[in-house]
RNA sequence: GCAGGGGUCGCCGAGCAUGGUCAAAGGCGUAGGCUUCAGGAGCCUAUCCUGUAGAGGUUCGUGGGUUCGAAUCCCACCCCCUGCACCA
């Protein structure tokens, strides 16, 4: 076992033995409840989970050190289909998948066989996941964890849904889904062989009248073009049917009739026939009452929608191309006995004015793009371009009835509902691309009836949800408007499905509450699950009345106790524990969950809990990338939490992730960076270890004051960053910037070890402890301090320790070194001797005067000069004064406001003394003799007469 | 398409709400030096261009604009990432 691993195991064991992260109510301390969406257990935890959870852990550890009673609970999501699907793939002997389990997930051979049982599989990953989460040092209270198939949890979900229904947030209706006819179940993206991301689309069917008995329902996304109709296209070779659809005689493709059977239609097919039977007949446009011909169109796909297409050649490139083809081929028409002159006479009918085009945009775009025929791929592009343009800027012309003058955008929805009401149209769903189920069956659209929805459309509910958002913090701030738009956009959410693991809908036979809908309020369940587990409370005892009492304070405690069999005291304890911890103070997740899980969580809290129990804060972070790419098992760049910790150690894994990004930016996991960080931590171990283990002397020079002062600045920054969940900034400051300060102090001080340095290192370790807990515990234990650093007091910013004077002294040194280096670089020499000249005292008068002016307002050179001329100390130097004033003004523009006001408070610094004290340091730095003179020292060595250049905060320099 | 977030000096990334203190933090990488020397690590210096004196020049996706002054404000355009529903 490596040293790192040994150390990690040691501290995990110590924490566990001390029950350090097990949190119980404590009325003397303020609480923080922090959470992370429980991971789905169809695979191992990976570095993506680790990133999001590390942010929660850093925050939890930080708050714990600040003295809060912090609870971080964890759970395991088993609800849904993928777990079943995965298990079935193992059962089927899917070798590709089994290989992934073996090689990527690292599942041992003897376990693999047992994965035919999906519950076993979930249990395996859960146990592994718990070990992995512990190994990376997450400070979780494991007494409260659960899986979502536990009967006790399901009782909680039943209670939640019972309440939602009673409050009217659950509705019933129909819903179109992608459906596998063989499996008899909806086909989600995960269940598909092909056609990922394809969703049902609703077509408008315009019911053209074929004759007195029958209609030809033509499918379209642009029903407004009904005014520009010139003909209908039917595929002469496809099979069509005459069918009674809900009592009406329809002529549609055979495939369409099959599809409509699944879309809540009663269908009776009367007869089959070839499309050519229809060619040449006429029909009536129900909107305009005009008659038009049916023409042959081989491009018409009977598998798409109804297999009946109407033609608008003025505005649809495909229609124009098909018409033009026919007009040029009279022999084709004669096969169907159609008068070719009649077809030639068909003119596109213009109905839309659109910017940049004339009357017949489709004709124009076909000409412009030189599209040859219907098979030209450019036709598709032309169609998209024109549709987009017409939709956004097109205006309907006078021949469009009551919709004339409206933009398409305005008219569309209105027109659809008008036509629908007057019975001119109907609708059907279809898929834009073929979708195949994993069982290789082609999917269709099915309309599910009796579907249960969470009615996120309800304006009152939306309003409540917005109030929740309004009263809480969202990190980063920029995510807040996103939540509000999501709340506006969410519609009814089908909250139950027919297959998969989960809680059965309490009132609906055969329905199971789906996975995004059973995970919205469970943070409340953590607060009492400890008691449920410890007291082995039976699921049947967990009646709705019990939860009503615990969460809502409803009912009589003794009565509830008597009815449920749960001891009255225990009931009360649970109620108290819930009220102690709730609401949660932080929930952090990746940004992909904003439009669903996190928003649902907000909705459900709004619906079920009173405002004082609404969420306090939500954090959102980016999606982890691996070497610049999205992480996927199939890409071979999948990195498990377990694997990362084994290879790099827990501290490096956590910190590499947290240094990657904050806010909504996506962090990038780069193996090289993690390795670097691992070695950096080894170095840190040596660096800090040396300091804390050697003897210390008490000193209080400007350098010690400088170090203590800098530490205050770092403490302030790390603390405020962590408070806003800016974990990257916080870690960067705590790790690198602070380290740089310590290094600088050591360099300046030489080899001696002071108490101030040790104190600084202790504070440093505390600031690092939320990020790299193992390393910090280890070093902390060597400082001689008692107890765990995990619960040590967070360093407090102390304004009285901020020492502007010593900081300015150090600035003098760093500035003069930078200037010297600049000179050396320009001269391209290695120096043997460097002389510094500090300014004459009258220059300080002048400098401070100008400083005062820049702080109080405008600086006017004329007035300054007059003032200086009247000063008897300055009068003898007026020539130099005239020279200096512009230089000082310019130098001061480069100084920050804070530093300027510090300088004003400090007044004169003794540059002579500071430089002489640093002589040895500078000598070693430049490897040259260093001399310090005052400008007015008559005996100074100054061959190039540089001394007169000296200014306060900028001694003159001479090098040779 | 709609919505949200972005494009900064080799790379990763701060800065942008409150314009000047920005050639622009920090990390990584690279180069030189020191130390150690089995390997590694550590420490220092440099790292847009120019410069024999602490300076000057040109930069912050592209093109305009506002201003004494813009990485930061306004307008247009280009490119990238994320989500868009029964799926976790």
PDB file of N, CA and C in Angstrom, chain A residues 657-708:
ATOM      1  N   UNK A 657      -9.953  18.637  -9.418  1.00  0.00           N
ATOM      2  CA  UNK A 657     -11.312  18.916  -9.900  1.00  0.00           C
ATOM      3  C   UNK A 657     -11.722  20.340  -9.554  1.00  0.00           C
ATOM      4  N   UNK A 658     -11.487  20.722  -8.313  1.00  0.00           N
ATOM      5  CA  UNK A 658     -11.962  22.031  -7.878  1.00  0.00           C
ATOM      6  C   UNK A 658     -11.187  23.170  -8.524  1.00  0.00           C
ATOM      7  N   UNK A 659      -9.926  22.918  -8.865  1.00  0.00           N
ATOM      8  CA  UNK A 659      -9.151  23.972  -9.530  1.00  0.00           C
ATOM      9  C   UNK A 659      -9.573  24.127 -10.987  1.00  0.00           C
ATOM     10  N   UNK A 660     -10.319  23.149 -11.485  1.00  0.00           N
ATOM     11  CA  UNK A 660     -10.687  23.154 -12.897  1.00  0.00           C
ATOM     12  C   UNK A 660     -11.612  24.286 -13.290  1.00  0.00           C
ATOM     13  N   UNK A 661     -12.615  24.560 -12.476  1.00  0.00           N
ATOM     14  CA  UNK A 661     -13.583  25.584 -12.862  1.00  0.00           C
ATOM     15  C   UNK A 661     -14.488  25.897 -11.688  1.00  0.00           C
ATOM     16  N   UNK A 662     -15.149  27.052 -11.804  1.00  0.00           N
ATOM     17  CA  UNK A 662     -16.256  27.343 -10.893  1.00  0.00           C
ATOM     18  C   UNK A 662     -17.336  28.016 -11.726  1.00  0.00           C
ATOM     19  N   UNK A 663     -18.396  28.436 -11.062  1.00  0.00           N
ATOM     20  CA  UNK A 663     -19.506  28.979 -11.836  1.00  0.00           C
ATOM     21  C   UNK A 663     -20.036  27.906 -12.769  1.00  0.00           C
ATOM     22  N   UNK A 664     -20.531  28.308 -13.918  1.00  0.00           N
ATOM     23  CA  UNK A 664     -21.108  27.323 -14.827  1.00  0.00           C
ATOM     24  C   UNK A 664     -20.117  26.831 -15.873  1.00  0.00           C
ATOM     25  N   UNK A 665     -18.847  27.220 -15.709  1.00  0.00           N
ATOM     26  CA  UNK A 665     -17.838  26.744 -16.666  1.00  0.00           C
ATOM     27  C   UNK A 665     -17.581  25.254 -16.470  1.00  0.00           C
ATOM     28  N   UNK A 666     -17.183  24.602 -17.550  1.00  0.00           N
ATOM     29  CA  UNK A 666     -16.913  23.174 -17.480  1.00  0.00           C
ATOM     30  C   UNK A 666     -15.452  22.939 -17.109  1.00  0.00           C
ATOM     31  N   UNK A 667     -15.214  22.225 -16.006  1.00  0.00           N
ATOM     32  CA  UNK A 667     -13.826  21.912 -15.669  1.00  0.00           C
ATOM     33  C   UNK A 667     -13.299  20.817 -16.589  1.00  0.00           C
ATOM     34  N   UNK A 668     -11.993  20.818 -16.753  1.00  0.00           N
ATOM     35  CA  UNK A 668     -11.377  19.823 -17.621  1.00  0.00           C
ATOM     36  C   UNK A 668     -10.410  18.982 -16.792  1.00  0.00           C
ATOM     37  N   UNK A 669     -10.643  17.699 -16.783  1.00  0.00           N
ATOM     38  CA  UNK A 669      -9.757  16.777 -16.054  1.00  0.00           C
ATOM     39  C   UNK A 669      -8.608  16.393 -16.962  1.00  0.00           C
ATOM     40  N   UNK A 670      -7.393  16.789 -16.580  1.00  0.00           N
ATOM     41  CA  UNK A 670      -6.218  16.414 -17.372  1.00  0.00           C
ATOM     42  C   UNK A 670      -5.257  15.640 -16.492  1.00  0.00           C
ATOM     43  N   UNK A 671      -4.983  14.433 -16.937  1.00  0.00           N
ATOM     44  CA  UNK A 671      -4.157  13.531 -16.127  1.00  0.00           C
ATOM     45  C   UNK A 671      -2.853  14.217 -15.732  1.00  0.00           C
ATOM     46  N   UNK A 672      -2.278  14.963 -16.662  1.00  0.00           N
ATOM     47  CA  UNK A 672      -1.001  15.615 -16.399  1.00  0.00           C
ATOM     48  C   UNK A 672      -1.119  16.587 -15.217  1.00  0.00           C
ATOM     49  N   UNK A 673      -2.206  17.350 -15.217  1.00  0.00           N
ATOM     50  CA  UNK A 673      -2.409  18.306 -14.126  1.00  0.00           C
ATOM     51  C   UNK A 673      -2.576  17.618 -12.784  1.00  0.00           C
ATOM     52  N   UNK A 674      -3.283  16.490 -12.802  1.00  0.00           N
ATOM     53  CA  UNK A 674      -3.517  15.797 -11.543  1.00  0.00           C
ATOM     54  C   UNK A 674      -2.204  15.270 -10.987  1.00  0.00           C
ATOM     55  N   UNK A 675      -1.378  14.735 -11.887  1.00  0.00           N
ATOM     56  CA  UNK A 675      -0.076  14.244 -11.454  1.00  0.00           C
ATOM     57  C   UNK A 675       0.753  15.377 -10.856  1.00  0.00           C
ATOM     58  N   UNK A 676       0.739  16.516 -11.540  1.00  0.00           N
ATOM     59  CA  UNK A 676       1.477  17.675 -11.030  1.00  0.00           C
ATOM     60  C   UNK A 676       1.022  18.030  -9.625  1.00  0.00           C
ATOM     61  N   UNK A 677      -0.283  18.009  -9.457  1.00  0.00           N
ATOM     62  CA  UNK A 677      -0.831  18.408  -8.171  1.00  0.00           C
ATOM     63  C   UNK A 677      -0.430  17.412  -7.086  1.00  0.00           C
ATOM     64  N   UNK A 678      -0.391  16.151  -7.476  1.00  0.00           N
ATOM     65  CA  UNK A 678       0.011  15.107  -6.528  1.00  0.00           C
ATOM     66  C   UNK A 678       1.443  15.377  -6.042  1.00  0.00           C
ATOM     67  N   UNK A 679       2.329  15.688  -6.971  1.00  0.00           N
ATOM     68  CA  UNK A 679       3.710  15.961  -6.546  1.00  0.00           C
ATOM     69  C   UNK A 679       3.788  17.265  -5.757  1.00  0.00           C
ATOM     70  N   UNK A 680       2.942  18.211  -6.138  1.00  0.00           N
ATOM     71  CA  UNK A 680       2.906  19.466  -5.401  1.00  0.00           C
ATOM     72  C   UNK A 680       2.539  19.231  -3.945  1.00  0.00           C
ATOM     73  N   UNK A 681       1.592  18.335  -3.734  1.00  0.00           N
ATOM     74  CA  UNK A 681       1.172  18.052  -2.369  1.00  0.00           C
ATOM     75  C   UNK A 681       2.279  17.340  -1.593  1.00  0.00           C
ATOM     76  N   UNK A 682       3.039  16.518  -2.290  1.00  0.00           N
ATOM     77  CA  UNK A 682       4.167  15.871  -1.617  1.00  0.00           C
ATOM     78  C   UNK A 682       5.172  16.933  -1.176  1.00  0.00           C
ATOM     79  N   UNK A 683       5.377  17.911  -2.055  1.00  0.00           N
ATOM     80  CA  UNK A 683       6.287  19.002  -1.716  1.00  0.00           C
ATOM     81  C   UNK A 683       5.735  19.811  -0.546  1.00  0.00           C
ATOM     82  N   UNK A 684       4.441  20.045  -0.587  1.00  0.00           N
ATOM     83  CA  UNK A 684       3.801  20.824   0.472  1.00  0.00           C
ATOM     84  C   UNK A 684       3.983  20.123   1.825  1.00  0.00           C
ATOM     85  N   UNK A 685       3.854  18.819   1.769  1.00  0.00           N
ATOM     86  CA  UNK A 685       4.024  18.006   2.967  1.00  0.00           C
ATOM     87  C   UNK A 685       5.407  18.273   3.571  1.00  0.00           C
ATOM     88  N   UNK A 686       6.413  18.278   2.735  1.00  0.00           N
ATOM     89  CA  UNK A 686       7.776  18.532   3.207  1.00  0.00           C
ATOM     90  C   UNK A 686       7.934  19.964   3.691  1.00  0.00           C
ATOM     91  N   UNK A 687       7.434  20.886   2.912  1.00  0.00           N
ATOM     92  CA  UNK A 687       7.558  22.319   3.209  1.00  0.00           C
ATOM     93  C   UNK A 687       6.922  22.650   4.557  1.00  0.00           C
ATOM     94  N   UNK A 688       5.664  22.294   4.688  1.00  0.00           N
ATOM     95  CA  UNK A 688       4.947  22.626   5.925  1.00  0.00           C
ATOM     96  C   UNK A 688       5.461  21.769   7.074  1.00  0.00           C
ATOM     97  N   UNK A 689       5.785  20.510   6.766  1.00  0.00           N
ATOM     98  CA  UNK A 689       6.278  19.605   7.799  1.00  0.00           C
ATOM     99  C   UNK A 689       7.536  20.146   8.456  1.00  0.00           C
ATOM    100  N   UNK A 690       8.467  20.661   7.647  1.00  0.00           N
ATOM    101  CA  UNK A 690       9.695  21.233   8.175  1.00  0.00           C
ATOM    102  C   UNK A 690       9.433  22.388   9.106  1.00  0.00           C
ATOM    103  N   UNK A 691       8.509  23.242   8.700  1.00  0.00           N
ATOM    104  CA  UNK A 691       8.256  24.440   9.490  1.00  0.00           C
ATOM    105  C   UNK A 691       7.672  24.087  10.845  1.00  0.00           C
ATOM    106  N   UNK A 692       6.671  23.210  10.827  1.00  0.00           N
ATOM    107  CA  UNK A 692       5.992  22.967  12.100  1.00  0.00           C
ATOM    108  C   UNK A 692       6.814  22.103  13.038  1.00  0.00           C
ATOM    109  N   UNK A 693       7.804  21.372  12.478  1.00  0.00           N
ATOM    110  CA  UNK A 693       8.509  20.448  13.368  1.00  0.00           C
ATOM    111  C   UNK A 693       9.783  21.060  13.952  1.00  0.00           C
ATOM    112  N   UNK A 694      10.206  22.227  13.458  1.00  0.00           N
ATOM    113  CA  UNK A 694      11.466  22.744  14.006  1.00  0.00           C
ATOM    114  C   UNK A 694      11.201  23.782  15.093  1.00  0.00           C
ATOM    115  N   UNK A 695      12.262  24.089  15.828  1.00  0.00           N
ATOM    116  CA  UNK A 695      12.129  25.025  16.942  1.00  0.00           C
ATOM    117  C   UNK A 695      11.780  26.418  16.443  1.00  0.00           C
ATOM    118  N   UNK A 696      11.075  27.152  17.276  1.00  0.00           N
ATOM    119  CA  UNK A 696      10.626  28.463  16.845  1.00  0.00           C
ATOM    120  C   UNK A 696      11.115  29.541  17.781  1.00  0.00           C
ATOM    121  N   UNK A 697      11.407  30.694  17.184  1.00  0.00           N
ATOM    122  CA  UNK A 697      11.736  31.829  18.020  1.00  0.00           C
ATOM    123  C   UNK A 697      10.647  32.886  17.866  1.00  0.00           C
ATOM    124  N   UNK A 698      10.455  33.627  18.933  1.00  0.00           N
ATOM    125  CA  UNK A 698       9.449  34.679  18.884  1.00  0.00           C
ATOM    126  C   UNK A 698      10.104  35.956  18.375  1.00  0.00           C
ATOM    127  N   UNK A 699       9.599  36.463  17.289  1.00  0.00           N
ATOM    128  CA  UNK A 699      10.133  37.718  16.759  1.00  0.00           C
ATOM    129  C   UNK A 699       8.961  38.560  16.318  1.00  0.00           C
ATOM    130  N   UNK A 700       9.166  39.859  16.340  1.00  0.00           N
ATOM    131  CA  UNK A 700       8.107  40.718  15.834  1.00  0.00           C
ATOM    132  C   UNK A 700       8.695  41.897  15.065  1.00  0.00           C
ATOM    133  N   UNK A 701       9.326  41.558  13.967  1.00  0.00           N
ATOM    134  CA  UNK A 701       9.840  42.619  13.110  1.00  0.00           C
ATOM    135  C   UNK A 701       8.776  42.945  12.069  1.00  0.00           C
ATOM    136  N   UNK A 702       9.100  43.900  11.227  1.00  0.00           N
ATOM    137  CA  UNK A 702       8.169  44.277  10.164  1.00  0.00           C
ATOM    138  C   UNK A 702       7.805  43.061   9.313  1.00  0.00           C
ATOM    139  N   UNK A 703       8.746  42.153   9.149  1.00  0.00           N
ATOM    140  CA  UNK A 703       8.475  40.972   8.317  1.00  0.00           C
ATOM    141  C   UNK A 703       7.402  40.080   8.915  1.00  0.00           C
ATOM    142  N   UNK A 704       7.441  39.882  10.192  1.00  0.00           N
ATOM    143  CA  UNK A 704       6.404  39.079  10.847  1.00  0.00           C
ATOM    144  C   UNK A 704       5.052  39.792  10.723  1.00  0.00           C
ATOM    145  N   UNK A 705       5.117  41.112  10.924  1.00  0.00           N
ATOM    146  CA  UNK A 705       3.859  41.860  10.803  1.00  0.00           C
ATOM    147  C   UNK A 705       3.327  41.789   9.371  1.00  0.00           C
ATOM    148  N   UNK A 706       4.277  41.791   8.425  1.00  0.00           N
ATOM    149  CA  UNK A 706       3.869  41.672   7.021  1.00  0.00           C
ATOM    150  C   UNK A 706       3.175  40.325   6.790  1.00  0.00           C
ATOM    151  N   UNK A 707       3.804  39.264   7.263  1.00  0.00           N
ATOM    152  CA  UNK A 707       3.253  37.925   7.045  1.00  0.00           C
ATOM    153  C   UNK A 707       1.856  37.804   7.669  1.00  0.00           C
ATOM    154  N   UNK A 708       1.734  38.252   8.897  1.00  0.00           N
ATOM    155  CA  UNK A 708       0.440  38.169   9.574  1.00  0.00           C
ATOM    156  C   UNK A 708      -0.604  39.000   8.838  1.00  0.00           C
TER     157      UNK A 708
END
